[in-house]
Short mmCIF file of C-alpha atoms in Angstrom, two decimals:
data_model
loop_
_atom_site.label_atom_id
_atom_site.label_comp_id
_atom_site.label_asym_id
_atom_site.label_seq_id
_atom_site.Cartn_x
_atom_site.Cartn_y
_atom_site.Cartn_z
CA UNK Y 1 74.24 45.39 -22.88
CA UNK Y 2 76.02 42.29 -20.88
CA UNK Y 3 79.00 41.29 -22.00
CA UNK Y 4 81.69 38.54 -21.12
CA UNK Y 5 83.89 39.13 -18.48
CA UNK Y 6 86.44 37.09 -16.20
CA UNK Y 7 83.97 37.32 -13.23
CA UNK Y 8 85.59 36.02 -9.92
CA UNK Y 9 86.15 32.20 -10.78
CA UNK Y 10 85.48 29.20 -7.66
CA UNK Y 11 88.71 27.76 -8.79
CA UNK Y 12 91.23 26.23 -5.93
CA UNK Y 13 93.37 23.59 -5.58
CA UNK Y 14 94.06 20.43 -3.31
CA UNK Y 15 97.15 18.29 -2.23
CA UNK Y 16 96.77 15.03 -4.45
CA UNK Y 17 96.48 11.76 -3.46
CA UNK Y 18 96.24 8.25 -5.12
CA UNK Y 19 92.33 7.80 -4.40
CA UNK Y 20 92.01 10.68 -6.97
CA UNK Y 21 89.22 8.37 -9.60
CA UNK Y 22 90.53 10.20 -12.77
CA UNK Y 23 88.28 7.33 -14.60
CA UNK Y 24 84.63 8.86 -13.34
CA UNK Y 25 81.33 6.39 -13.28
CA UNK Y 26 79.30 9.06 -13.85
CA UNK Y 27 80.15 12.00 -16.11
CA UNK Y 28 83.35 12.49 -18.34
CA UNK Y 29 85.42 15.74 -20.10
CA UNK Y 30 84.42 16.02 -23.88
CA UNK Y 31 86.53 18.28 -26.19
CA UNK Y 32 89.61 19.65 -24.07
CA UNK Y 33 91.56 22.49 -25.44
CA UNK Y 34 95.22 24.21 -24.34
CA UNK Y 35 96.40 27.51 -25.59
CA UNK Y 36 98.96 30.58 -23.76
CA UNK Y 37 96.35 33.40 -23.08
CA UNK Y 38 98.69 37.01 -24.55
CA UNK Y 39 99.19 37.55 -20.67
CA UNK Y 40 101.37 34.09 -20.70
CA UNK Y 41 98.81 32.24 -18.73
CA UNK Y 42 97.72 28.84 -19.73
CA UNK Y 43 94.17 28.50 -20.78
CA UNK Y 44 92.48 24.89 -20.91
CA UNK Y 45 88.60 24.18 -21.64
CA UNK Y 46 86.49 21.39 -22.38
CA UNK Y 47 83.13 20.10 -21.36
CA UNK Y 48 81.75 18.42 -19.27
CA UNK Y 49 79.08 15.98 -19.95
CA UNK Y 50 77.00 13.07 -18.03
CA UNK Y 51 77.48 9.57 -18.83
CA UNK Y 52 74.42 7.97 -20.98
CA UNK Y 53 74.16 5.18 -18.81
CA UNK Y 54 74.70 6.48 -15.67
CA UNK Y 55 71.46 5.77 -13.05
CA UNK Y 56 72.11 8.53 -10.49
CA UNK Y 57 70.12 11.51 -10.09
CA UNK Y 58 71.27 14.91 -11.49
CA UNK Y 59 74.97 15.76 -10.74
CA UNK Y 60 77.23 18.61 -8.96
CA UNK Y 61 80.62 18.21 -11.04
CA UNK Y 62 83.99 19.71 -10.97
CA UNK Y 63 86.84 19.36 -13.22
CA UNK Y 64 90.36 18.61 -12.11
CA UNK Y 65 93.76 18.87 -13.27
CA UNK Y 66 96.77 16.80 -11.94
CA UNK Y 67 99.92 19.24 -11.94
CA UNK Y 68 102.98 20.40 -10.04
CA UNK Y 69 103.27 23.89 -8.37
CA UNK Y 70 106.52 24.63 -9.25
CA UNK Y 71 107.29 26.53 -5.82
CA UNK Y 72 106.47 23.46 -3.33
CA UNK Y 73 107.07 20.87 -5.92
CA UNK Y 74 104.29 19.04 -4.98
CA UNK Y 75 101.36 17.50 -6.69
CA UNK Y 76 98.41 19.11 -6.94
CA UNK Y 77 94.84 18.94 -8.08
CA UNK Y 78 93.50 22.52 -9.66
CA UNK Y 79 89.75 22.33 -9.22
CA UNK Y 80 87.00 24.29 -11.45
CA UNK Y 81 82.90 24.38 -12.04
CA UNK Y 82 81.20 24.04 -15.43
CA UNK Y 83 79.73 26.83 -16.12
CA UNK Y 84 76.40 25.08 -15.46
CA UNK Y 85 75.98 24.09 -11.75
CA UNK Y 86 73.96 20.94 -12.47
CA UNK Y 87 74.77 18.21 -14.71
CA UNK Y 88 72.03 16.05 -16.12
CA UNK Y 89 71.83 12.64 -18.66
CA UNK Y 90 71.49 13.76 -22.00
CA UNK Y 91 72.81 17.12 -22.06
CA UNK Y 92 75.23 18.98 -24.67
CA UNK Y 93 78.64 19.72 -23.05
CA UNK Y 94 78.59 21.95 -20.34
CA UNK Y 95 81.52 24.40 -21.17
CA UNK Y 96 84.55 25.14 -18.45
CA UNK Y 97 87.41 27.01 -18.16
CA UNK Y 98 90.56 27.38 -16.37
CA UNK Y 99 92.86 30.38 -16.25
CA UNK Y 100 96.20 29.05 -14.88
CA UNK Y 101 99.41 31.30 -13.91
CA UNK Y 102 101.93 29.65 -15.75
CA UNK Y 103 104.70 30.64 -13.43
CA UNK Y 104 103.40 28.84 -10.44
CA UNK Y 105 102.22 25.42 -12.75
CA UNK Y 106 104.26 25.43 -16.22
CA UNK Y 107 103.85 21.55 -16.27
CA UNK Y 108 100.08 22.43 -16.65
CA UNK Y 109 100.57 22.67 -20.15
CA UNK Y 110 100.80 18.60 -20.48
CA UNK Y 111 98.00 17.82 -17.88
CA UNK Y 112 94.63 16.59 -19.23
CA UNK Y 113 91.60 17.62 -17.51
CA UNK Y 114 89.04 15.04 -15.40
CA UNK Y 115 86.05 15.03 -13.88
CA UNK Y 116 87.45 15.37 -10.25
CA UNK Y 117 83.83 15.08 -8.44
CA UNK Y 118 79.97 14.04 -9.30
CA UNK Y 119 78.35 14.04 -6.27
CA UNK Y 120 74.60 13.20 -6.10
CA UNK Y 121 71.63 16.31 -5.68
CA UNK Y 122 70.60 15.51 -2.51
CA UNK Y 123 69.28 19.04 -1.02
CA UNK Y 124 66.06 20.32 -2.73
CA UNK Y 125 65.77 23.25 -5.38
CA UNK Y 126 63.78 24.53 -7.84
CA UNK Y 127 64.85 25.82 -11.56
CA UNK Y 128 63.07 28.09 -13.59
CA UNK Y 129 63.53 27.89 -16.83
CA UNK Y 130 61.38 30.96 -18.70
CA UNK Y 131 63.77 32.70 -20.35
CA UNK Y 132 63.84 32.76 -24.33
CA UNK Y 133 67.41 33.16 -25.85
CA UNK Y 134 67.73 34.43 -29.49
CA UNK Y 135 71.37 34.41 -31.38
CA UNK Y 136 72.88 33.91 -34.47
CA UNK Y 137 75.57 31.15 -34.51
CA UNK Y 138 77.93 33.02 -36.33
CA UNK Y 139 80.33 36.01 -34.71
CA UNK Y 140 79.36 39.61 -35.70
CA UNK Y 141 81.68 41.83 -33.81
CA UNK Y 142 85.56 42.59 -34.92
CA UNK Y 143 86.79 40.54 -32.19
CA UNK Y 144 84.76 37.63 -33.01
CA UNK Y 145 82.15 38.24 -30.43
CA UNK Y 146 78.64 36.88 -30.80
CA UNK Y 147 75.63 38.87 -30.02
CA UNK Y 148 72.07 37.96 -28.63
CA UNK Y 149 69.46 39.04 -26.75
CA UNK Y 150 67.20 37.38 -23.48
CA UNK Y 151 64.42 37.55 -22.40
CA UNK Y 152 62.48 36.49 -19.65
CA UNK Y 153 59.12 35.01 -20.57
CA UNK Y 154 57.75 33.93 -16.99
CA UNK Y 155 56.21 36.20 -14.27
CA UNK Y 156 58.50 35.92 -11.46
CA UNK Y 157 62.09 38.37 -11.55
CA UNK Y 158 65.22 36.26 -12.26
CA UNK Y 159 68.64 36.89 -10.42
CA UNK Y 160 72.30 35.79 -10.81
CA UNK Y 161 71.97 34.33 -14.89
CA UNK Y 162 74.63 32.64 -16.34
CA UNK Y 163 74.73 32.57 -19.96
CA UNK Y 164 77.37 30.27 -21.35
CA UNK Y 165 78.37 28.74 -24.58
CA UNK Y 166 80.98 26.78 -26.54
CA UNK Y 167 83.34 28.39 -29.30
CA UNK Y 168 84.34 26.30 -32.29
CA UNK Y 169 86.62 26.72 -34.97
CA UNK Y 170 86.69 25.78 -38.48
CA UNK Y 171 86.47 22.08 -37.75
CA UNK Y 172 83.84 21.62 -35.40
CA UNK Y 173 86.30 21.30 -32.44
CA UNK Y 174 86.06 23.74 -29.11
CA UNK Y 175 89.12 26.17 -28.86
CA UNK Y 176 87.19 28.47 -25.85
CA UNK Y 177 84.28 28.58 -23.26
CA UNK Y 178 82.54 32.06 -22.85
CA UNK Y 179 80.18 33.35 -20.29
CA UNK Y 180 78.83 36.14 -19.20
CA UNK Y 181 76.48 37.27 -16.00
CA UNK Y 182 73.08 39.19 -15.82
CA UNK Y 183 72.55 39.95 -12.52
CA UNK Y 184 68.66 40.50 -12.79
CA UNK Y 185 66.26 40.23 -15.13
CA UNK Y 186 62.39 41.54 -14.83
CA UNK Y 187 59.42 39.85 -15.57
CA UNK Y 188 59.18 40.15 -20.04
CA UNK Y 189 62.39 41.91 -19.41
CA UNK Y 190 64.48 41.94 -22.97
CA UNK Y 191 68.36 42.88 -22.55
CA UNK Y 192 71.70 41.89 -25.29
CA UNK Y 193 73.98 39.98 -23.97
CA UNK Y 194 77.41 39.14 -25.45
CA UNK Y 195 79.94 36.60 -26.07
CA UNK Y 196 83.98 37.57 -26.61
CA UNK Y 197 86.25 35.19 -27.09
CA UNK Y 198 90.28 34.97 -25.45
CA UNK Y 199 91.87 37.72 -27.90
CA UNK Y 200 94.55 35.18 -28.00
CA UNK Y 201 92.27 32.23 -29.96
CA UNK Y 202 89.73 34.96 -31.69
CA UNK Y 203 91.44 34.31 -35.11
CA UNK Y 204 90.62 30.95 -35.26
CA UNK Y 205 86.39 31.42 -34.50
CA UNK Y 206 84.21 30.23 -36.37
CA UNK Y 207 81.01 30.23 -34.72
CA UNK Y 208 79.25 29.19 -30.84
CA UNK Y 209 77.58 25.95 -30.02
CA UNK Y 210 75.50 24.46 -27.12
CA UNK Y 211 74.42 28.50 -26.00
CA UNK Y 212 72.84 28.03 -22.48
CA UNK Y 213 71.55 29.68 -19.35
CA UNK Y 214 71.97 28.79 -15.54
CA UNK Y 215 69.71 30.06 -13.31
CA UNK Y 216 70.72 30.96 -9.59
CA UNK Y 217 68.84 28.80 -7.59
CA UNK Y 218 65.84 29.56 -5.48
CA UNK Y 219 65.28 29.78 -1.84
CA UNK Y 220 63.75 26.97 -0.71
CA UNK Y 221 62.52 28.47 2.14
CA UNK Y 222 60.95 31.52 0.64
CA UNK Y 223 58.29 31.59 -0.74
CA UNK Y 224 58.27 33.52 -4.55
CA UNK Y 225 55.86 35.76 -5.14
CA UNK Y 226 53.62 36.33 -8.46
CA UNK Y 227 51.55 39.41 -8.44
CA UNK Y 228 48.23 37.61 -9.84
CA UNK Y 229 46.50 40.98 -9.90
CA UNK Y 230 46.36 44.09 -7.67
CA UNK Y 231 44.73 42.62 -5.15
CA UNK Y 232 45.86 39.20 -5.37
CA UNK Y 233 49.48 37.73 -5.03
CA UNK Y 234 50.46 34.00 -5.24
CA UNK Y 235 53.40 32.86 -3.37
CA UNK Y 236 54.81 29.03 -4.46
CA UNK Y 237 57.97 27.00 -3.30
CA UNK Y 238 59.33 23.19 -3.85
CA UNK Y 239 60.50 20.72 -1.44
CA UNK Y 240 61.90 18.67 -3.80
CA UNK Y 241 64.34 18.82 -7.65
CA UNK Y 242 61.99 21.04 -9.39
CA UNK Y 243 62.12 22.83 -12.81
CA UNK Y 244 59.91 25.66 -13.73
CA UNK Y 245 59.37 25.12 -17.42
CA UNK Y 246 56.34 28.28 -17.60
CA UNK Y 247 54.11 30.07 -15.67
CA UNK Y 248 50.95 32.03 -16.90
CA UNK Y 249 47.37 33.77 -15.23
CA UNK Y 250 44.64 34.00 -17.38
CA UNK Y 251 42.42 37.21 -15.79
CA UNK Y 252 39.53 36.09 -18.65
CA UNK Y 253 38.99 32.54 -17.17
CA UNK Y 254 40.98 33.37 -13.41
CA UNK Y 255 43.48 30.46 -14.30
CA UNK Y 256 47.21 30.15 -13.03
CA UNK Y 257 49.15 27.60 -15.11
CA UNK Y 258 52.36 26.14 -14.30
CA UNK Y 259 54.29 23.21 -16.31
CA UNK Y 260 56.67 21.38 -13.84
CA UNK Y 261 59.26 18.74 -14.06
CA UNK Y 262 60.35 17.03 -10.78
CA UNK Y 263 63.35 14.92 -11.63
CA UNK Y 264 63.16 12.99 -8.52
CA UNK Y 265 61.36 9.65 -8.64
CA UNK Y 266 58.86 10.59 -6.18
CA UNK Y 267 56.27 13.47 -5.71
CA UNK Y 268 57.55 16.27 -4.19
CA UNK Y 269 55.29 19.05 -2.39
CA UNK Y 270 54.28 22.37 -4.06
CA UNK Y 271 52.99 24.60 -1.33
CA UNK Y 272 50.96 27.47 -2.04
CA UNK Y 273 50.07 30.68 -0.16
CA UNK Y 274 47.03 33.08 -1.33
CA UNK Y 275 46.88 36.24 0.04
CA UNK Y 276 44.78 38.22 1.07
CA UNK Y 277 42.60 34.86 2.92
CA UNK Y 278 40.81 33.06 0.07
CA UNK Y 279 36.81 33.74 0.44
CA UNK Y 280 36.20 30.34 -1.86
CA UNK Y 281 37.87 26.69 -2.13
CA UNK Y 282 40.63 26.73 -4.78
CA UNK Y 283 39.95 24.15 -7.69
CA UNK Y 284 43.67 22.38 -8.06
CA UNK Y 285 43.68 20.12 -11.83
CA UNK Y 286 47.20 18.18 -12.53
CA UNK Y 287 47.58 17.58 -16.13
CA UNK Y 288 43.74 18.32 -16.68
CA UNK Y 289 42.58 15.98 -13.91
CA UNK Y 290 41.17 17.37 -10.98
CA UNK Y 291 42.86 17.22 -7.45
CA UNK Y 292 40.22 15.99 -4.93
CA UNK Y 293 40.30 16.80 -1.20
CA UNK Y 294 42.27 19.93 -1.97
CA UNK Y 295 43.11 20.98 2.04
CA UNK Y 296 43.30 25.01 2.34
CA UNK Y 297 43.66 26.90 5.12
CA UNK Y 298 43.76 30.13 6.66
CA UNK Y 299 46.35 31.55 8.77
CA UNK Y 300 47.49 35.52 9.34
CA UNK Y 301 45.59 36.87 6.47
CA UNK Y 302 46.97 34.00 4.36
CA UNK Y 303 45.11 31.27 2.42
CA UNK Y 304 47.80 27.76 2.59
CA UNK Y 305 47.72 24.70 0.69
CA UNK Y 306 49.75 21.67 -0.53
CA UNK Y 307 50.15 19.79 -3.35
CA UNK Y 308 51.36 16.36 -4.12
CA UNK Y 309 53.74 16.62 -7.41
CA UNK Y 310 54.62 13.43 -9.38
CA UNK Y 311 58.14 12.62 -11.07
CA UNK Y 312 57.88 13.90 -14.60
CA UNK Y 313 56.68 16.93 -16.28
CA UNK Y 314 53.10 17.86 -15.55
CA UNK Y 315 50.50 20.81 -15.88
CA UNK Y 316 49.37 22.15 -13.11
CA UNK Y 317 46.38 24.54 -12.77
CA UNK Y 318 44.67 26.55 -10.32
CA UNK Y 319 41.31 28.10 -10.72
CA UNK Y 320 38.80 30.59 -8.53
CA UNK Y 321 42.24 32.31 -6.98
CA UNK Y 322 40.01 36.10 -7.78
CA UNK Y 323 37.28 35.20 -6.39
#
């Protein structure tokens, strides 16, 4: 079993200064919440979500709150992530938290929280998204805790998961952000995961909302490996903003399916690697069309190609890889 824990936190915090935009173009905070954690910290969540008609690729956000350390009595801005690293249009709150010593900022208690930074993805990645969550809404456990299980539905091991969600109470509104961390999950891998709230606020759950996962990116410069069959292994990486949405092989028909979404709007390179050296051309199909002039080849034992990926999700299939 996984369960929540107050894993080391990126929080910091900066000197303020007046070009601090507390009024954010592209994302804002939804749903902020205060409360005195029974340790006498102060505890303030929210979420963070992008703005509808914002234009800008996918963002990195942090969340900021304008206090005064009560040692230096100066200004300053405490700085956390969402829980989620990547903010897009159109998603449900992504929950945050901070944990603030109330002896060092006790005016913390009247700041509001912001969205301190949205900067642009700019450096490529790739997202996969196979795992299956199942949960009931509703807390089971005697201190309100919620459990659930994952599992991972693709082929290729999953490290560093962040599950996350929102906690509600009676009225709809958010009184606490949960998470918890699965360090690595195996290929159709099923493990329980669960959510406890701040002992401090667990009185007043009711049930969890917007119950998500955040993958630890992929290196871009490695190539993953699938294990197509015992004598056969696939290795695939992105140069662009890709998400992984499934993966399959077929050993009747010899088919490897993937269904890909590249946010960016323009095609970004899949490159493939066979190995051992490919004895026959590789049929390529994107969304059921086929890919002419397909260019493979061979170096160190290795069979290399590339492949062209439009914007937008698309299926992608490769054929003849056993033969």
């Amino acid at each position: 079993m996984t369960s929540s824990s107050n894993y080391n936190s990126n929080a910091y915090s900066e000197k303020h200064n007046n070009s601090t935009n507390i009024d954010n173009p592209r994302a804002y905070v939804k749903n902020s919440f205060k409360y005195l954690s029974n340790d006498n910290n102060t505890v303030i969540v929210g979420g963070s979500v992008a703005k509808s008609d914002s234009q800008n690729f996918p963002q990195n956000v942090s969340v900021g709150l304008l206090t005064i350390n009560n040692f230096t009595g100066e200004e300053e801005i405490l700085v956390e992530r969402p829980y989620n690293s990547i903010l897009y249009e159109n998603n449900e709150p992504f929950p945050f938290k901070f944990m603030i010593n109330s002896t060092i900022y006790p005016d913390v208690i009247n700041s509001a929280p912001f969205i301190y930074k949205s900067e642009n993805v700019t450096l490529p990645y790739t997202k996969i998204n196979t795992i299956n969550l199942n949960y009931p809404v509703l807390p089971q456990g005697p201190n309100k805790e919620l459990y659930g299980n994952i599992t991972n539905t693709g082929l290729v091991q999953l490290n560093n998961i962040t599950l996350f969600a929102i906690v509600n109470d009676k009225n709809s509104s958010q009184i606490d952000s949960v998470r918890t961390l699965i360090p690595v999950l195996k290929p159709n891998e099923t493990r329980q995961f669960t959510f406890v709230p701040d002992p401090a606020i667990k009185d007043m759950v009711y049930f969890y909302s917007c119950v998500g996962g955040d993958i630890g990116d992929m290196k871009i410069d490695d190539y993953s490996i699938v294990n197509i069959t015992t004598s056969k292994v696939l290795g695939y990486k992105f140069s662009s903003l890709i998400q992984i949405d499934s993966m399959s092989y077929n050993i009747t028909t010899d088919k490897f399916d993937f269904t890909i979404n590249n946010i960016y709007p323009y095609p970004g390179a899949l490159s493939l690697e066979v190995m051992p050296v490919q004895m026959v051309p590789i049929q390529a199909y994107i969304d059921g069309n086929p890919v002419e002039d397909v260019k493979m080849r061979n170096i160190s034992e290795k069979t290399l190609l590339d492949l062209a990926i439009p914007q937008g999700v698309h299926d992608i299939s490769l054929s003849n890889l056993n033969n």
